[in-house]
Amino acid sequence: MTSGLRAGRGTGPLTGVKIIELAGIGPAPFCAMLLSDMGADVITVHRSSMVGQPVTDPVAAMTQGTLARGRRSIGVDLKNPEGQAVLLDLLTSADAILEGFRPGVMERLGLGPDICQKRNPALVYGRISGWGQEGPYAQTAGHDINYIALSGVLAHIGRRGEKPVPPLPLVGDFGGGGLLFALGVVAALFEARGSGHGQVVDAAMVDGSALLMTMMYELLGRGQWDEEREANMNDGGAPFYDVYETADEKYVSIAAMEPKFFAELITRVGLDQQDLPEQWDQSQWLPEKARLGELFRTKTRDEWCEILEGTDACFAPVLTMSEAPHHPHNVHRGSFIEIGGITQPAPAPRFSRTPASVRRPAADPGQHTDEILAEAGLSSQRIAVLRKGGAVA
């Protein structure tokens, strides 16, 4: 585990790209973090009312924590006409803007795509929301669990006969949300470099979470997916793809789906494959899961690691967030870094020639206001006037 910080300009593949991010929570700052890690110069526009204020709300803290790493911050009052003018000035030299407000908010501020792209025709206008910019749900509030519920994801996560289990805000907020948002913005930036024209990226978490289910929808369409939970090959229904408790009340994961990997697993755990039913005989899955469950409870997690790690049995110990950074594989890969005393995932993926990096810890709201305005060509006298009028902070 390393410090993970690289001072000065980024070296990632997006070096030279300038992005303006309007501070928000969840998927929008995650998208901005990814783009910043990859070298983009991302400037976060915080509400001027946040400048100098202590953060006590855990939700609000997400705008200033690890997800805000790598960026500079300017405090702007976007309800103030002078503040709106400052944002438009910043967009003149920007490649993209990212916003995660409810549909219509930016238009009511007079900062919708038409206005911003009139100032900069090549600007990519990135928008992320739960339900998308239009549709019956577009104006309603929601969170990750709601989006994955409507997209057909949540109904299939959990144990047979029990209620669906919320899978942390990974599928809607971060995978189907922020990650696909970043992909959309980068694709639009690539196109704009050739055409000279920006466009609006409408990323919706309900769309993205549905997209992540493409393979399962394919299987359902072929009649090869049972909509009951824990009844399929990779939802915990199969004995060769599940989590098992160990003697020390910890857990291991098994994913020996292919026959050759299943044969290796069976051999290494000390069973005789001749005594087992055919691997894909679903009528025997429940008793075989029970049999493997009893077996895995005979040894500790570490003992199973000694037997199965480094083999083709498709095995890994189930680690907590406190444990994962210290596993030898993650240490070797440098998968985690420490910034400001907080252990966090390192930038990913890896680039052979233009490595991604985190250039600075999360900024305080408004920390770089004067610096950013000066870069935009504003004089110290003009900055003082904006400060006095409350347009910036």
CSV table of C-alpha atoms in Angstrom, one decimal:
chain,number,residue,atom,x,y,z
A,1,MET,CA,0.0,0.0,0.0
A,2,THR,CA,1.5,3.3,-1.1
A,3,SER,CA,0.7,7.0,-0.6
A,4,GLY,CA,-0.7,7.1,-4.1
A,5,LEU,CA,-0.1,10.9,-4.6
A,6,ARG,CA,1.6,12.4,-7.6
A,7,ALA,CA,2.2,16.1,-7.4
A,8,GLY,CA,1.7,18.5,-10.2
A,9,ARG,CA,0.1,17.6,-13.6
A,10,GLY,CA,-1.4,14.2,-14.1
A,11,THR,CA,0.2,11.6,-16.4
A,12,GLY,CA,-2.9,9.6,-17.2
A,13,PRO,CA,-4.5,9.3,-20.7
A,14,LEU,CA,-6.9,12.2,-20.1
A,15,THR,CA,-4.1,14.7,-19.3
A,16,GLY,CA,-5.0,17.9,-21.0
A,17,VAL,CA,-8.7,17.5,-20.6
A,18,LYS,CA,-10.5,20.1,-18.5
A,19,ILE,CA,-13.7,19.2,-16.7
A,20,ILE,CA,-16.0,21.3,-14.5
A,21,GLU,CA,-17.9,19.3,-11.9
A,22,LEU,CA,-20.9,20.6,-10.0
A,23,ALA,CA,-20.6,19.2,-6.5
A,24,GLY,CA,-23.1,16.4,-5.8
A,25,ILE,CA,-23.2,13.0,-4.1
A,26,GLY,CA,-22.7,9.4,-5.2
A,27,PRO,CA,-22.4,8.7,-8.9
A,28,ALA,CA,-21.4,12.2,-10.2
A,29,PRO,CA,-18.4,12.6,-7.9
A,30,PHE,CA,-17.4,9.0,-8.5
A,31,CYS,CA,-17.4,9.7,-12.3
A,32,ALA,CA,-15.3,12.9,-11.7
A,33,MET,CA,-12.9,10.9,-9.5
A,34,LEU,CA,-12.4,8.3,-12.2
A,35,LEU,CA,-11.7,11.1,-14.8
A,36,SER,CA,-9.4,12.9,-12.5
A,37,ASP,CA,-7.5,9.7,-11.7
A,38,MET,CA,-6.9,9.3,-15.4
A,39,GLY,CA,-5.3,12.7,-15.7
A,40,ALA,CA,-8.2,15.1,-16.4
A,41,ASP,CA,-8.0,18.5,-14.7
A,42,VAL,CA,-11.3,18.4,-12.8
A,43,ILE,CA,-12.5,21.6,-11.0
A,44,THR,CA,-15.3,21.1,-8.5
A,45,VAL,CA,-17.8,23.9,-8.1
A,46,HIS,CA,-19.1,23.9,-4.6
A,47,ARG,CA,-21.9,26.0,-3.4
A,48,SER,CA,-20.5,29.1,-1.8
A,49,SER,CA,-22.6,28.3,1.4
A,50,MET,CA,-20.4,25.2,1.9
A,51,VAL,CA,-17.2,27.2,2.1
A,52,GLY,CA,-15.8,27.2,5.7
A,53,GLN,CA,-18.6,25.1,7.1
A,54,PRO,CA,-18.0,22.0,9.2
A,55,VAL,CA,-19.5,18.8,7.7
A,56,THR,CA,-21.7,16.8,10.1
A,57,ASP,CA,-24.1,15.1,7.7
A,58,PRO,CA,-22.7,11.8,6.5
A,59,VAL,CA,-24.5,12.2,3.1
A,60,ALA,CA,-23.1,15.7,2.6
A,61,ALA,CA,-19.6,14.4,3.6
A,62,MET,CA,-19.6,12.4,0.4
A,63,THR,CA,-19.0,15.6,-1.5
A,64,GLN,CA,-15.8,16.2,0.3
A,65,GLY,CA,-14.3,12.8,1.1
A,66,THR,CA,-12.4,10.2,-0.8
A,67,LEU,CA,-14.7,10.5,-3.8
A,68,ALA,CA,-13.5,14.1,-4.1
A,69,ARG,CA,-9.8,13.2,-4.4
A,70,GLY,CA,-7.6,14.7,-7.1
A,71,ARG,CA,-9.6,17.8,-7.8
A,72,ARG,CA,-9.4,21.6,-7.1
A,73,SER,CA,-12.4,23.4,-5.7
A,74,ILE,CA,-14.0,26.8,-6.3
A,75,GLY,CA,-16.9,28.2,-4.3
A,76,VAL,CA,-19.7,29.8,-6.5
A,77,ASP,CA,-23.2,30.9,-5.8
A,78,LEU,CA,-25.0,29.6,-8.9
A,79,LYS,CA,-28.2,31.5,-7.9
A,80,ASN,CA,-26.3,34.8,-8.2
A,81,PRO,CA,-26.1,36.2,-11.8
A,82,GLU,CA,-22.5,37.0,-11.3
A,83,GLY,CA,-21.8,33.5,-10.1
A,84,GLN,CA,-23.6,32.1,-13.1
A,85,ALA,CA,-21.4,34.3,-15.3
A,86,VAL,CA,-18.3,32.9,-13.5
A,87,LEU,CA,-19.4,29.3,-14.4
A,88,LEU,CA,-19.9,30.3,-18.0
A,89,ASP,CA,-16.5,31.8,-18.1
A,90,LEU,CA,-15.0,28.6,-16.8
A,91,LEU,CA,-16.9,26.6,-19.4
A,92,THR,CA,-15.4,28.6,-22.2
A,93,SER,CA,-12.1,26.7,-21.9
A,94,ALA,CA,-13.5,23.4,-20.6
A,95,ASP,CA,-14.1,20.2,-22.4
A,96,ALA,CA,-17.0,18.9,-20.3
A,97,ILE,CA,-19.3,19.7,-17.5
A,98,LEU,CA,-20.8,17.1,-15.1
A,99,GLU,CA,-24.0,17.6,-13.1
A,100,GLY,CA,-26.1,15.3,-11.1
A,101,PHE,CA,-29.2,17.4,-10.2
A,102,ARG,CA,-32.8,16.5,-10.7
A,103,PRO,CA,-33.9,17.2,-14.3
A,104,GLY,CA,-34.7,20.8,-14.9
A,105,VAL,CA,-32.6,22.3,-12.1
A,106,MET,CA,-29.9,23.6,-14.4
A,107,GLU,CA,-32.4,25.0,-16.8
A,108,ARG,CA,-34.1,26.9,-14.1
A,109,LEU,CA,-30.7,28.4,-13.1
A,110,GLY,CA,-30.3,29.5,-16.7
A,111,LEU,CA,-27.4,27.1,-17.1
A,112,GLY,CA,-28.9,24.3,-19.3
A,113,PRO,CA,-27.1,22.7,-22.2
A,114,ASP,CA,-28.3,25.3,-24.8
A,115,ILE,CA,-26.9,28.2,-22.8
A,116,CYS,CA,-23.6,26.5,-22.0
A,117,GLN,CA,-23.0,25.1,-25.4
A,118,LYS,CA,-23.8,28.5,-27.0
A,119,ARG,CA,-20.8,29.7,-25.0
A,120,ASN,CA,-18.7,26.6,-26.0
A,121,PRO,CA,-20.1,24.6,-28.9
A,122,ALA,CA,-17.6,21.7,-28.3
A,123,LEU,CA,-18.7,21.3,-24.7
A,124,VAL,CA,-19.8,17.8,-23.6
A,125,TYR,CA,-22.7,18.3,-21.2
A,126,GLY,CA,-22.8,15.3,-18.9
A,127,ARG,CA,-25.9,14.7,-16.8
A,128,ILE,CA,-26.6,11.8,-14.4
A,129,SER,CA,-29.8,11.1,-12.6
A,130,GLY,CA,-31.6,8.1,-11.2
A,131,TRP,CA,-34.5,7.9,-13.6
A,132,GLY,CA,-33.1,9.9,-16.6
A,133,GLN,CA,-34.0,13.3,-18.0
A,134,GLU,CA,-37.5,12.3,-19.0
A,135,GLY,CA,-40.1,9.6,-18.3
A,136,PRO,CA,-42.9,9.2,-15.7
A,137,TYR,CA,-40.4,8.9,-12.8
A,138,ALA,CA,-38.0,11.6,-13.9
A,139,GLN,CA,-39.1,14.2,-11.4
A,140,THR,CA,-39.3,11.8,-8.4
A,141,ALA,CA,-36.7,11.3,-5.7
A,142,GLY,CA,-35.0,8.0,-5.4
A,143,HIS,CA,-31.8,6.1,-4.4
A,144,ASP,CA,-29.8,3.1,-5.6
A,145,ILE,CA,-32.2,0.5,-4.3
A,146,ASN,CA,-35.1,2.1,-6.1
A,147,TYR,CA,-33.3,2.2,-9.4
A,148,ILE,CA,-32.1,-1.5,-9.3
A,149,ALA,CA,-35.6,-2.5,-8.2
A,150,LEU,CA,-37.2,-1.0,-11.3
A,151,SER,CA,-34.5,-2.3,-13.7
A,152,GLY,CA,-35.0,-6.0,-12.7
A,153,VAL,CA,-31.8,-6.4,-10.7
A,154,LEU,CA,-32.9,-6.4,-7.0
A,155,ALA,CA,-35.6,-9.1,-7.4
A,156,HIS,CA,-32.8,-11.6,-8.2
A,157,ILE,CA,-30.3,-10.9,-5.4
A,158,GLY,CA,-30.8,-12.8,-2.2
A,159,ARG,CA,-31.6,-16.3,-0.8
A,160,ARG,CA,-34.4,-18.5,-1.9
A,161,GLY,CA,-37.7,-17.9,-0.1
A,162,GLU,CA,-36.3,-14.7,1.6
A,163,LYS,CA,-36.7,-11.1,0.6
A,164,PRO,CA,-34.3,-9.5,-1.9
A,165,VAL,CA,-31.1,-8.2,-0.3
A,166,PRO,CA,-29.8,-4.7,-1.1
A,167,PRO,CA,-26.3,-5.3,-2.5
A,168,LEU,CA,-24.7,-2.0,-1.2
A,169,PRO,CA,-25.1,1.0,-3.6
A,170,LEU,CA,-22.8,-0.6,-6.2
A,171,VAL,CA,-25.1,-1.6,-9.0
A,172,GLY,CA,-27.1,1.6,-9.4
A,173,ASP,CA,-25.0,4.4,-8.0
A,174,PHE,CA,-21.5,3.3,-8.9
A,175,GLY,CA,-21.5,0.6,-11.6
A,176,GLY,CA,-24.6,1.4,-13.6
A,177,GLY,CA,-24.3,5.1,-12.6
A,178,GLY,CA,-20.9,6.7,-12.2
A,179,LEU,CA,-18.9,4.2,-14.1
A,180,LEU,CA,-21.1,4.2,-17.2
A,181,PHE,CA,-21.4,8.0,-16.9
A,182,ALA,CA,-17.7,8.2,-17.1
A,183,LEU,CA,-17.7,6.0,-20.2
A,184,GLY,CA,-20.3,8.1,-21.8
A,185,VAL,CA,-18.5,11.3,-21.1
A,186,VAL,CA,-15.2,9.9,-22.5
A,187,ALA,CA,-17.0,8.6,-25.6
A,188,ALA,CA,-18.5,12.1,-26.2
A,189,LEU,CA,-15.2,13.8,-25.7
A,190,PHE,CA,-13.6,11.4,-28.2
A,191,GLU,CA,-16.3,12.3,-30.8
A,192,ALA,CA,-16.1,16.0,-30.1
A,193,ARG,CA,-12.4,16.0,-30.8
A,194,GLY,CA,-13.2,15.0,-34.4
A,195,SER,CA,-16.5,16.9,-35.0
A,196,GLY,CA,-15.9,20.0,-33.0
A,197,HIS,CA,-19.4,19.7,-31.5
A,198,GLY,CA,-20.4,18.7,-28.0
A,199,GLN,CA,-23.5,16.8,-27.0
A,200,VAL,CA,-25.6,16.0,-24.0
A,201,VAL,CA,-24.8,12.7,-22.2
A,202,ASP,CA,-28.0,11.5,-20.4
A,203,ALA,CA,-26.9,8.8,-17.9
A,204,ALA,CA,-29.6,7.2,-15.9
A,205,MET,CA,-28.9,4.8,-13.1
A,206,VAL,CA,-32.0,2.8,-14.0
A,207,ASP,CA,-30.7,2.4,-17.5
A,208,GLY,CA,-27.2,1.5,-16.4
A,209,SER,CA,-28.2,-1.1,-13.8
A,210,ALA,CA,-30.4,-2.7,-16.5
A,211,LEU,CA,-27.5,-2.8,-18.9
A,212,LEU,CA,-25.4,-4.6,-16.3
A,213,MET,CA,-28.0,-7.4,-16.3
A,214,THR,CA,-27.6,-8.0,-20.1
A,215,MET,CA,-26.3,-11.6,-19.7
A,216,MET,CA,-29.1,-12.6,-17.3
A,217,TYR,CA,-31.7,-11.1,-19.6
A,218,GLU,CA,-30.2,-13.1,-22.4
A,219,LEU,CA,-30.5,-16.3,-20.3
A,220,LEU,CA,-34.0,-15.5,-19.4
A,221,GLY,CA,-35.0,-15.0,-23.0
A,222,ARG,CA,-33.5,-18.4,-23.9
A,223,GLY,CA,-35.5,-20.1,-21.1
A,224,GLN,CA,-32.2,-20.8,-19.2
A,225,TRP,CA,-32.8,-18.6,-16.1
A,226,ASP,CA,-35.2,-19.3,-13.2
A,227,GLU,CA,-36.6,-16.0,-11.8
A,228,GLU,CA,-36.7,-17.6,-8.4
A,229,ARG,CA,-33.7,-16.4,-6.3
A,230,GLU,CA,-30.9,-18.9,-5.6
A,231,ALA,CA,-31.9,-21.2,-8.4
A,232,ASN,CA,-29.3,-20.5,-11.1
A,233,MET,CA,-25.7,-21.3,-11.8
A,234,ASN,CA,-24.3,-18.0,-10.6
A,235,ASP,CA,-26.8,-16.6,-8.0
A,236,GLY,CA,-25.9,-19.0,-5.2
A,237,GLY,CA,-28.1,-21.8,-6.4
A,238,ALA,CA,-25.4,-24.1,-7.6
A,239,PRO,CA,-23.1,-25.9,-5.1
A,240,PHE,CA,-20.1,-24.9,-7.2
A,241,TYR,CA,-20.8,-21.2,-7.1
A,242,ASP,CA,-21.6,-20.0,-3.6
A,243,VAL,CA,-20.2,-18.7,-0.3
A,244,TYR,CA,-19.5,-21.2,2.5
A,245,GLU,CA,-18.9,-20.7,6.2
A,246,THR,CA,-15.7,-22.0,7.8
A,247,ALA,CA,-14.9,-23.4,11.2
A,248,ASP,CA,-13.9,-20.0,12.6
A,249,GLU,CA,-17.2,-18.4,11.4
A,250,LYS,CA,-15.6,-16.7,8.4
A,251,TYR,CA,-16.3,-17.4,4.8
A,252,VAL,CA,-14.8,-18.6,1.5
A,253,SER,CA,-16.0,-18.1,-2.1
A,254,ILE,CA,-16.2,-20.9,-4.6
A,255,ALA,CA,-16.9,-20.4,-8.3
A,256,ALA,CA,-15.7,-23.7,-9.9
A,257,MET,CA,-18.3,-23.5,-12.8
A,258,GLU,CA,-16.3,-25.1,-15.6
A,259,PRO,CA,-16.1,-28.9,-15.3
A,260,LYS,CA,-12.2,-29.0,-15.2
A,261,PHE,CA,-12.2,-26.4,-12.4
A,262,PHE,CA,-15.0,-28.3,-10.5
A,263,ALA,CA,-12.9,-31.5,-10.8
A,264,GLU,CA,-9.9,-29.7,-9.3
A,265,LEU,CA,-12.0,-28.3,-6.4
A,266,ILE,CA,-13.4,-31.7,-5.6
A,267,THR,CA,-10.0,-33.4,-5.7
A,268,ARG,CA,-8.4,-30.7,-3.5
A,269,VAL,CA,-11.1,-30.7,-0.8
A,270,GLY,CA,-10.8,-34.5,-0.5
A,271,LEU,CA,-13.9,-35.8,-2.2
A,272,ASP,CA,-14.2,-38.5,-4.7
A,273,GLN,CA,-15.9,-37.3,-7.9
A,274,GLN,CA,-17.2,-40.8,-8.6
A,275,ASP,CA,-19.4,-40.4,-5.5
A,276,LEU,CA,-21.0,-37.1,-6.7
A,277,PRO,CA,-24.0,-36.6,-9.0
A,278,GLU,CA,-23.5,-35.0,-12.4
A,279,GLN,CA,-22.4,-31.4,-11.9
A,280,TRP,CA,-25.3,-29.8,-13.8
A,281,ASP,CA,-28.0,-32.0,-12.4
A,282,GLN,CA,-30.0,-29.3,-10.7
A,283,SER,CA,-32.2,-31.8,-8.8
A,284,GLN,CA,-29.0,-32.5,-6.7
A,285,TRP,CA,-27.8,-29.0,-6.1
A,286,LEU,CA,-29.5,-28.5,-2.7
A,287,PRO,CA,-28.1,-31.7,-1.1
A,288,GLU,CA,-24.7,-31.1,-2.7
A,289,LYS,CA,-24.6,-27.6,-1.3
A,290,ALA,CA,-25.4,-29.0,2.2
A,291,ARG,CA,-22.6,-31.6,1.8
A,292,LEU,CA,-20.1,-29.0,0.8
A,293,GLY,CA,-21.3,-26.7,3.6
A,294,GLU,CA,-20.6,-29.4,6.2
A,295,LEU,CA,-17.1,-30.0,4.6
A,296,PHE,CA,-16.1,-26.3,4.6
A,297,ARG,CA,-17.1,-26.0,8.3
A,298,THR,CA,-14.4,-28.6,9.2
A,299,LYS,CA,-11.5,-26.2,8.7
A,300,THR,CA,-10.8,-22.5,9.3
A,301,ARG,CA,-10.7,-19.9,6.5
A,302,ASP,CA,-6.9,-19.8,6.7
A,303,GLU,CA,-6.6,-23.6,6.5
A,304,TRP,CA,-8.7,-23.6,3.3
A,305,CYS,CA,-6.5,-20.8,2.0
A,306,GLU,CA,-3.5,-23.1,2.5
A,307,ILE,CA,-5.3,-25.9,0.5
A,308,LEU,CA,-7.0,-23.9,-2.3
A,309,GLU,CA,-5.2,-20.5,-2.8
A,310,GLY,CA,-3.1,-20.5,-6.0
A,311,THR,CA,-5.0,-23.4,-7.6
A,312,ASP,CA,-7.6,-23.5,-10.4
A,313,ALA,CA,-10.4,-24.4,-7.9
A,314,CYS,CA,-11.7,-20.8,-8.4
A,315,PHE,CA,-11.4,-20.0,-4.8
A,316,ALA,CA,-10.8,-16.8,-2.7
A,317,PRO,CA,-11.3,-16.0,0.9
A,318,VAL,CA,-14.1,-13.5,1.7
A,319,LEU,CA,-12.3,-10.5,3.2
A,320,THR,CA,-13.6,-7.5,5.0
A,321,MET,CA,-12.7,-4.0,4.0
A,322,SER,CA,-10.2,-4.0,6.9
A,323,GLU,CA,-8.6,-7.2,5.6
A,324,ALA,CA,-8.5,-6.7,1.8
A,325,PRO,CA,-5.7,-4.1,1.6
A,326,HIS,CA,-3.4,-6.5,3.5
A,327,HIS,CA,-3.9,-9.6,1.3
A,328,PRO,CA,-0.6,-10.4,-0.5
A,329,HIS,CA,-2.1,-10.3,-3.9
A,330,ASN,CA,-3.6,-6.8,-3.3
A,331,VAL,CA,-0.3,-5.6,-1.8
A,332,HIS,CA,1.6,-6.9,-4.8
A,333,ARG,CA,-0.8,-5.1,-7.2
A,334,GLY,CA,-0.9,-1.9,-5.2
A,335,SER,CA,-4.6,-2.2,-5.3
A,336,PHE,CA,-5.1,0.1,-2.3
A,337,ILE,CA,-3.4,3.4,-1.4
A,338,GLU,CA,-3.4,5.7,1.6
A,339,ILE,CA,-4.2,9.4,1.3
A,340,GLY,CA,-4.7,11.6,4.3
A,341,GLY,CA,-4.7,8.7,6.6
A,342,ILE,CA,-7.6,6.9,4.8
A,343,THR,CA,-7.0,3.6,3.0
A,344,GLN,CA,-8.8,3.6,-0.3
A,345,PRO,CA,-8.8,1.8,-3.7
A,346,ALA,CA,-6.1,2.9,-6.1
A,347,PRO,CA,-6.9,4.2,-9.5
A,348,ALA,CA,-7.9,1.5,-12.0
A,349,PRO,CA,-7.5,0.3,-14.7
A,350,ARG,CA,-3.7,0.2,-15.3
A,351,PHE,CA,-2.1,2.0,-18.3
A,352,SER,CA,1.4,0.9,-19.5
A,353,ARG,CA,2.5,4.3,-20.8
A,354,THR,CA,0.3,6.9,-19.2
A,355,PRO,CA,-0.3,5.7,-15.6
A,356,ALA,CA,-3.2,7.0,-13.6
A,357,SER,CA,-2.6,8.7,-10.3
A,358,VAL,CA,-4.2,10.8,-7.5
A,359,ARG,CA,-2.6,14.2,-7.6
A,360,ARG,CA,-4.0,15.6,-4.4
A,361,PRO,CA,-6.3,14.8,-1.5
A,362,ALA,CA,-9.8,16.0,-1.4
A,363,ALA,CA,-10.0,19.8,-1.4
A,364,ASP,CA,-11.9,21.9,1.1
A,365,PRO,CA,-14.8,23.7,-0.6
A,366,GLY,CA,-13.5,26.9,-2.2
A,367,GLN,CA,-9.9,26.1,-1.4
A,368,HIS,CA,-8.7,27.1,-4.9
A,369,THR,CA,-11.2,29.8,-5.8
A,370,ASP,CA,-8.6,32.6,-6.4
A,371,GLU,CA,-6.2,30.3,-8.2
A,372,ILE,CA,-8.9,29.0,-10.6
A,373,LEU,CA,-10.3,32.5,-11.3
A,374,ALA,CA,-6.8,33.9,-12.0
A,375,GLU,CA,-6.2,31.0,-14.5
A,376,ALA,CA,-9.5,32.0,-16.2
A,377,GLY,CA,-8.1,35.5,-16.7
A,378,LEU,CA,-9.8,37.5,-13.9
A,379,SER,CA,-7.8,40.2,-12.3
A,380,SER,CA,-7.3,40.4,-8.5
A,381,GLN,CA,-9.6,43.4,-8.5
A,382,ARG,CA,-12.4,41.6,-10.3
A,383,ILE,CA,-12.0,38.6,-7.9
A,384,ALA,CA,-12.3,40.9,-4.9
A,385,VAL,CA,-15.5,42.4,-6.4
A,386,LEU,CA,-17.0,38.9,-6.9
A,387,ARG,CA,-16.1,38.0,-3.3
A,388,LYS,CA,-17.6,41.1,-1.9
A,389,GLY,CA,-20.8,40.5,-3.9
A,390,GLY,CA,-21.1,36.9,-2.7
A,391,ALA,CA,-20.8,35.5,-6.2
A,392,VAL,CA,-17.7,33.4,-5.2
A,393,ALA,CA,-16.3,32.3,-1.9
